[in-house]
Amino acid sequence: MSTASSGIRFDSVTVAYDGNVVLDALDLTVGPGEVMALLGPSGSGKTTALRAVAGFVRPASGRVFLGDRDVTGLPPYRRGIGMVVQQYALFPHMRVADNVAFGLKARKVPKAEIRTRVAEALDMTGMGAYARRHPRELSGGQQQRVAIARALAIRPDVLLLDEPLSALDAQLRSGMLAELARLHRELPDVSILYVTHDQVEALTLADRIAVMDKAKLRACGTPTELYRAPADAFTASFVGGANLLPVTVGTGGVSFGDAEIKADTGGVARGASATLCVRPHLVGLGDGPNRLTGTVREIQWRGSTHRLYVDVGGHRVMADLRELKAPPVHGESVSLHFAPEDAVLLPAGVSAGEE
Amino acid sequence: MALLALVFLYPLALVVQQSFRPDAGGTSVQPYADVLASSAFREALWTTVWLAVAATAGCLVLGFVLALVIAFVPFPGAKAVARFIDVFLSFPSFLITLALLFVYGTVGMANGAWTDLTGAEQGPFQFLTTPWGVLLAEITYFTPFVMRPLLAAFSQLDTGQLEAAGSLGARAPRIVRQIVLPEALPALAAGGSLVLVLCLNEFGIVLFTGAKGVTTLPTLVYGKAILESDYPGACVVAVVNVLISVGLYGLYRVVSRRAGA
Amino acid sequence: MWALFLVLFLPLFALPLLVVLGASFATHWSGVLPSGLTTAHYEAATRGEALEALTTSLVTATTASLLALATGTWAALAAAALKQRHRKALDALFVLPLAVPSVVVGLATLVAFSQPPMLLNGTRWIVIVAHSVLVTAFAHQSVSAALARLDPAYEQAAASLGASPAYVLWRVKLPLLLPSLTAAAGLCFALSMGELSATMMLYPPDWTPLPVLIYAATDRGALFTGSAVAVVLMTATLLVLLAVSRIRTRASYR
C-alpha cells in the first residue's frame, strides 16, 4: 500500500439532517498510520464524521478523501474501510470464522487465501481457538476481538472504531485499550479514526486528538499539547478537567479577585479579561506561590487522593491532593497554591463565555 | 407492484365499473337506486352494522377481563393459554359455528340435556338461527383478537406502579380503573376497531348458521352474485361494504399507530 | 378470579374444538354426550372426494403462501429502500386487502378473470390467485415489521466489509429474517387453509377445498361427516404449523 492511498482527509465536510447541521464544515487530516481520536460529548458530531468516512451519511457539502481518492460519492462497499461499532454487529447466524471470512468472500478472494487470512486475523486478536463458535457463545470482550479481526481481515488502509469499548465493563476496557495499542504497533501503516467520549481512551491511544463540540471541531493536537496548553476553555475542561478562573491581565501576572497571581501572560494585552486554566492535581494545600485562600465546601475521598472544592471569592476551585492524613473539615478556611508555570492563560474568547 | 395492481386493484376497479352497468346496458346509477331502495339491502346493512357493533362490544368486555386474568393472576399454564390463543386464531371462523350447532342446535347438547331432564318436547335454546347465534359465534371467535394487543400492552405495564398503588391502599377495582384501564385504552381501541372491521366482513359464521333470516352485506354479495347472478347488484353491495370497511380500517391504522407511539 | 376465568374461557374457547372433535366420532348427539361412537366418518373423510379436497386445500395453501411470501417479502424490501412518502403509499396499498371483505375480493377476482384478457374462471388458478391476494397482505405486514426491527448495524457492517447490496441481502438480511419469514409462511398457510368466503365465490367443480366441502356437508345436514372433515382440516393445519415452527427454531438457533 502506497503512502498516497492511505490516510483520511475531511475537506470542509458539512452534514445536515432536515436542515439541522450536525457536522459543520469539518477540516481534518489523518495521516497514514496515524491514530486520530475524535473526542467530544454526545451530539458533538464525532460519530457523524466517522459515518461520513464509512459512507453511511452523505455530506451536504465538502469532500471526503481516502489517500488521494475522493470517495464522497462512493457507496460504502466500494470504500475498502474496516469498521468496528459499539455493539459489534457480528452476524449471529455465522460462526466466528465465517464472520471473519465475510468480507473476503464478498470480495471473491480465492478460498485458500481466505483460510490463511482468517487464521491470521483471528491469531492477531487472540481468538484463534474460537473459530468454530457462534457469536452468542462469546463474552462481550471476545465478540469485540472478533469484530476487530473481521475488520482487519480485509486488510484495510483505514480502520474506523466507533466507541468500541463503551459496551465493556471498566476492567475489560483497560485490557482492550492495551490490546488496541499493541495491534496498532503491529499494523503501523493503518490509519485509525477512533471515536470516543472518554478522554482516558483518547489520551492513551491517540497520536492526535480532535476535540469536537456542537458540530464543530474545537481543537486538534497531540495529547500533550491539548493537556498542557489547551487552546480554549472547552478543550481544557473536556481533556483532563480544569479550574477555569476569570482573571484580568496585569504585568507579569493576572489578578483574580483580590489575589495577584504570577503567570505567563504571553502576548495578551494588559487590562484584558482572560481565563486562567490550572489542572486540579497541580494545586497544593497550604502556603506557597500564588496563594489563594477560601472556604472548604466539599471533600471527597477517592482512595489515593482527596478532592477539595474550595470557595475562593465566589468561584469554585478544585484541588486533587495525595491522600491527606488530617484532611480539612467542611467550612474550614484553607490556603491553596500552584506554581506559576502550571497555569495557562486562555484568551477569554467566545468559547469561555459559553461555559 | 404492477403484479398487485393487476390481481387486486384492477379487479376492484372492475367491480366499481360493473356497479354502474345495469343488465340493460349503458352506464347509469340505476343499480345503486335499485339496490339502495330494496328492503333486503337495508335490512342487511342494519343487521351487519348492529351485529358488528354488538360483537365488538362483547369482545372488548370479555377480552379485557380474560386478558386481565391472564396477565395479572399468576397461575400455571398461563403460557399454554397464550399459545392456545395463537392456535385458535389460526383456525377458520366457521369451525366455531359448527361447534355451536352441536352445543345449542335444535338436537344439540344443551337442548338434549334439557329434554332429558324435563321431558319436554323441545329444548329452550332456539336462538342459533337468529342473529343472536351469529353474535355468540362472532364474540367467541374474535375475542382473542382483542386479547392479543391487550396482553402485549399489559406486559409493558410497570408492575412497580401497581405495587405502589396497592401499597398506598388502593383496592383492586380502583387499581384497574385508574391505572390499568388508561394504559390499556390504546390497545383496546386498536383491537376493537380491528374486530369491528373483521365482523363487518365476516362471512363464514353467517353462512354456517344456516340462518336464512340473517343476511349481512357479505352474504348478500354472495347471494346476489352466485345464487341470483345479479352481478351489478352484487357489485353495488360490494362497493358499499368496501367503503365502510376501508373507512373503518383506516381509522384502525390511525388509532393503532397512536397506540404504538 | 381463577374460577371466573375458567368459567369464561373453557366453555367459550376450548369447548367448541372439543365438541367438533367429539362429534366427528359420533352418529348421534341428542344428549349431553355424543353417542354411537364410530370412525366411519373418518373413513369417509379420508377417501374419495374428501381426500381430493384435502390435496386441493394443501396445494392451494402451499402455492398461495409461497407466492404471497415472495411478493410480500419483495415488496417489503423494496419499500424499505423507498423514500418515506412512497413507502407509506406502498404499505397502504398492501394492507388494503386486509380491510376489503374477502367476499368482495372473491367477487372482484371473479369479475376480472371472467373476461378477456385473462380467462381463468372455472380453473383452479382463479382460486389460487384469490388466496394469494388475500394472504399477501399478511405476509407483507409481518415481513416489513421484522425488517423494521432488523438492526441496520448488520447491514452497515456488511457493506463496510465490501459486500454489495445484493450480497448483503442474500447472505445477511434474508438469513436474519428467516425466522420471521417462516412465521409469515405459517400464518399465510393457515389462513389459506381456512379461507371460505372468497373460495365460495370462485371454486370450480373440480377444485373443491376442504372448507367448501365442510360447508356442503353441513348444508345438507351431514353434520357429523362435516366435523370429521373439519378435524382433518385442523390436524393438517396444525401439522404444517408445527413443522414450520420447528424449522423456525432451528433457523434461530443457527
mmCIF file with all atom_site columns, C-alpha atoms in Angstrom, chain A residues 197-281:
data_model
loop_
_atom_site.group_PDB
_atom_site.id
_atom_site.type_symbol
_atom_site.label_atom_id
_atom_site.label_alt_id
_atom_site.label_comp_id
_atom_site.label_asym_id
_atom_site.label_entity_id
_atom_site.label_seq_id
_atom_site.pdbx_PDB_ins_code
_atom_site.Cartn_x
_atom_site.Cartn_y
_atom_site.Cartn_z
_atom_site.occupancy
_atom_site.B_iso_or_equiv
_atom_site.pdbx_formal_charge
_atom_site.auth_seq_id
_atom_site.auth_comp_id
_atom_site.auth_asym_id
_atom_site.auth_atom_id
_atom_site.pdbx_PDB_model_num
ATOM 1  C CA . HIS A 1 197 ? -16.347 10.374 24.624 1.00 0.00 ? 197 HIS A CA 1
ATOM 2  C CA . ASP A 1 198 ? -13.818 9.019  27.108 1.00 0.00 ? 198 ASP A CA 1
ATOM 3  C CA . GLN A 1 199 ? -10.745 11.214 27.486 1.00 0.00 ? 199 GLN A CA 1
ATOM 4  C CA . VAL A 1 200 ? -8.708  8.390  29.029 1.00 0.00 ? 200 VAL A CA 1
ATOM 5  C CA . GLU A 1 201 ? -9.135  6.281  25.882 1.00 0.00 ? 201 GLU A CA 1
ATOM 6  C CA . ALA A 1 202 ? -8.207  9.255  23.717 1.00 0.00 ? 202 ALA A CA 1
ATOM 7  C CA . LEU A 1 203 ? -5.154  10.215 25.779 1.00 0.00 ? 203 LEU A CA 1
ATOM 8  C CA . THR A 1 204 ? -3.934  6.592  25.926 1.00 0.00 ? 204 THR A CA 1
ATOM 9  C CA . LEU A 1 205 ? -4.299  5.589  22.285 1.00 0.00 ? 205 LEU A CA 1
ATOM 10 C CA . ALA A 1 206 ? -4.225  8.608  20.062 1.00 0.00 ? 206 ALA A CA 1
ATOM 11 C CA . ASP A 1 207 ? -1.327  10.206 18.254 1.00 0.00 ? 207 ASP A CA 1
ATOM 12 C CA . ARG A 1 208 ? -3.529  13.248 17.954 1.00 0.00 ? 208 ARG A CA 1
ATOM 13 C CA . ILE A 1 209 ? -6.877  14.196 19.407 1.00 0.00 ? 209 ILE A CA 1
ATOM 14 C CA . ALA A 1 210 ? -9.562  16.219 17.650 1.00 0.00 ? 210 ALA A CA 1
ATOM 15 C CA . VAL A 1 211 ? -11.907 17.747 20.216 1.00 0.00 ? 211 VAL A CA 1
ATOM 16 C CA . MET A 1 212 ? -15.432 18.301 18.958 1.00 0.00 ? 212 MET A CA 1
ATOM 17 C CA . ASP A 1 213 ? -18.395 20.161 20.395 1.00 0.00 ? 213 ASP A CA 1
ATOM 18 C CA . LYS A 1 214 ? -21.720 21.270 18.934 1.00 0.00 ? 214 LYS A CA 1
ATOM 19 C CA . ALA A 1 215 ? -20.972 20.010 15.418 1.00 0.00 ? 215 ALA A CA 1
ATOM 20 C CA . LYS A 1 216 ? -17.663 21.880 15.280 1.00 0.00 ? 216 LYS A CA 1
ATOM 21 C CA . LEU A 1 217 ? -14.011 21.000 15.622 1.00 0.00 ? 217 LEU A CA 1
ATOM 22 C CA . ARG A 1 218 ? -12.755 22.893 18.672 1.00 0.00 ? 218 ARG A CA 1
ATOM 23 C CA . ALA A 1 219 ? -9.110  21.901 18.842 1.00 0.00 ? 219 ALA A CA 1
ATOM 24 C CA . CYS A 1 220 ? -6.747  19.395 17.331 1.00 0.00 ? 220 CYS A CA 1
ATOM 25 C CA . GLY A 1 221 ? -3.334  18.411 18.629 1.00 0.00 ? 221 GLY A CA 1
ATOM 26 C CA . THR A 1 222 ? -1.236  15.790 20.362 1.00 0.00 ? 222 THR A CA 1
ATOM 27 C CA . PRO A 1 223 ? -2.472  14.676 23.781 1.00 0.00 ? 223 PRO A CA 1
ATOM 28 C CA . THR A 1 224 ? 0.405   16.569 25.429 1.00 0.00 ? 224 THR A CA 1
ATOM 29 C CA . GLU A 1 225 ? -0.378  19.786 23.596 1.00 0.00 ? 225 GLU A CA 1
ATOM 30 C CA . LEU A 1 226 ? -4.055  19.617 24.459 1.00 0.00 ? 226 LEU A CA 1
ATOM 31 C CA . TYR A 1 227 ? -3.378  18.727 28.062 1.00 0.00 ? 227 TYR A CA 1
ATOM 32 C CA . ARG A 1 228 ? -0.512  21.115 28.790 1.00 0.00 ? 228 ARG A CA 1
ATOM 33 C CA . ALA A 1 229 ? -1.591  24.023 26.661 1.00 0.00 ? 229 ALA A CA 1
ATOM 34 C CA . PRO A 1 230 ? -5.300  23.800 25.785 1.00 0.00 ? 230 PRO A CA 1
ATOM 35 C CA . ALA A 1 231 ? -6.414  26.356 23.237 1.00 0.00 ? 231 ALA A CA 1
ATOM 36 C CA . ASP A 1 232 ? -9.759  27.126 24.820 1.00 0.00 ? 232 ASP A CA 1
ATOM 37 C CA . ALA A 1 233 ? -11.817 26.542 27.937 1.00 0.00 ? 233 ALA A CA 1
ATOM 38 C CA . PHE A 1 234 ? -13.933 23.734 26.450 1.00 0.00 ? 234 PHE A CA 1
ATOM 39 C CA . THR A 1 235 ? -10.866 21.726 25.493 1.00 0.00 ? 235 THR A CA 1
ATOM 40 C CA . ALA A 1 236 ? -9.253  22.400 28.856 1.00 0.00 ? 236 ALA A CA 1
ATOM 41 C CA . SER A 1 237 ? -12.234 21.129 30.820 1.00 0.00 ? 237 SER A CA 1
ATOM 42 C CA . PHE A 1 238 ? -13.065 18.207 28.493 1.00 0.00 ? 238 PHE A CA 1
ATOM 43 C CA . VAL A 1 239 ? -9.491  16.900 28.257 1.00 0.00 ? 239 VAL A CA 1
ATOM 44 C CA . GLY A 1 240 ? -8.436  16.166 31.816 1.00 0.00 ? 240 GLY A CA 1
ATOM 45 C CA . GLY A 1 241 ? -10.637 18.540 33.801 1.00 0.00 ? 241 GLY A CA 1
ATOM 46 C CA . ALA A 1 242 ? -9.529  22.027 34.812 1.00 0.00 ? 242 ALA A CA 1
ATOM 47 C CA . ASN A 1 243 ? -10.078 25.006 37.092 1.00 0.00 ? 243 ASN A CA 1
ATOM 48 C CA . LEU A 1 244 ? -11.087 27.904 34.889 1.00 0.00 ? 244 LEU A CA 1
ATOM 49 C CA . LEU A 1 245 ? -10.670 31.202 36.725 1.00 0.00 ? 245 LEU A CA 1
ATOM 50 C CA . PRO A 1 246 ? -11.847 34.514 35.267 1.00 0.00 ? 246 PRO A CA 1
ATOM 51 C CA . VAL A 1 247 ? -8.916  36.937 35.576 1.00 0.00 ? 247 VAL A CA 1
ATOM 52 C CA . THR A 1 248 ? -7.771  40.355 34.467 1.00 0.00 ? 248 THR A CA 1
ATOM 53 C CA . VAL A 1 249 ? -4.356  40.572 32.830 1.00 0.00 ? 249 VAL A CA 1
ATOM 54 C CA . GLY A 1 250 ? -1.703  42.749 34.545 1.00 0.00 ? 250 GLY A CA 1
ATOM 55 C CA . THR A 1 251 ? 2.047   42.978 34.042 1.00 0.00 ? 251 THR A CA 1
ATOM 56 C CA . GLY A 1 252 ? 3.872   39.734 34.701 1.00 0.00 ? 252 GLY A CA 1
ATOM 57 C CA . GLY A 1 253 ? 0.729   38.231 36.098 1.00 0.00 ? 253 GLY A CA 1
ATOM 58 C CA . VAL A 1 254 ? -3.011  38.427 36.459 1.00 0.00 ? 254 VAL A CA 1
ATOM 59 C CA . SER A 1 255 ? -5.433  39.442 39.149 1.00 0.00 ? 255 SER A CA 1
ATOM 60 C CA . PHE A 1 256 ? -8.117  37.060 40.327 1.00 0.00 ? 256 PHE A CA 1
ATOM 61 C CA . GLY A 1 257 ? -10.468 38.925 42.621 1.00 0.00 ? 257 GLY A CA 1
ATOM 62 C CA . ASP A 1 258 ? -8.186  40.382 45.300 1.00 0.00 ? 258 ASP A CA 1
ATOM 63 C CA . ALA A 1 259 ? -5.397  37.917 44.655 1.00 0.00 ? 259 ALA A CA 1
ATOM 64 C CA . GLU A 1 260 ? -2.429  38.707 42.463 1.00 0.00 ? 260 GLU A CA 1
ATOM 65 C CA . ILE A 1 261 ? -1.228  35.660 40.522 1.00 0.00 ? 261 ILE A CA 1
ATOM 66 C CA . LYS A 1 262 ? 2.097   35.248 38.769 1.00 0.00 ? 262 LYS A CA 1
ATOM 67 C CA . ALA A 1 263 ? 1.708   33.606 35.393 1.00 0.00 ? 263 ALA A CA 1
ATOM 68 C CA . ASP A 1 264 ? 2.995   33.776 31.857 1.00 0.00 ? 264 ASP A CA 1
ATOM 69 C CA . THR A 1 265 ? 0.760   36.348 30.193 1.00 0.00 ? 265 THR A CA 1
ATOM 70 C CA . GLY A 1 266 ? 2.131   35.617 26.746 1.00 0.00 ? 266 GLY A CA 1
ATOM 71 C CA . GLY A 1 267 ? 1.103   38.265 24.281 1.00 0.00 ? 267 GLY A CA 1
ATOM 72 C CA . VAL A 1 268 ? -2.189  39.159 25.952 1.00 0.00 ? 268 VAL A CA 1
ATOM 73 C CA . ALA A 1 269 ? -2.674  42.895 26.351 1.00 0.00 ? 269 ALA A CA 1
ATOM 74 C CA . ARG A 1 270 ? -2.713  44.448 29.799 1.00 0.00 ? 270 ARG A CA 1
ATOM 75 C CA . GLY A 1 271 ? -6.138  45.050 31.261 1.00 0.00 ? 271 GLY A CA 1
ATOM 76 C CA . ALA A 1 272 ? -7.832  42.419 29.085 1.00 0.00 ? 272 ALA A CA 1
ATOM 77 C CA . SER A 1 273 ? -10.171 39.789 30.572 1.00 0.00 ? 273 SER A CA 1
ATOM 78 C CA . ALA A 1 274 ? -8.944  36.206 30.271 1.00 0.00 ? 274 ALA A CA 1
ATOM 79 C CA . THR A 1 275 ? -9.358  32.733 31.714 1.00 0.00 ? 275 THR A CA 1
ATOM 80 C CA . LEU A 1 276 ? -6.653  31.097 33.783 1.00 0.00 ? 276 LEU A CA 1
ATOM 81 C CA . CYS A 1 277 ? -6.533  27.318 33.498 1.00 0.00 ? 277 CYS A CA 1
ATOM 82 C CA . VAL A 1 278 ? -4.993  25.282 36.330 1.00 0.00 ? 278 VAL A CA 1
ATOM 83 C CA . ARG A 1 279 ? -5.198  21.467 36.493 1.00 0.00 ? 279 ARG A CA 1
ATOM 84 C CA . PRO A 1 280 ? -6.606  20.308 39.855 1.00 0.00 ? 280 PRO A CA 1
ATOM 85 C CA . HIS A 1 281 ? -3.742  17.885 40.550 1.00 0.00 ? 281 HIS A CA 1
#
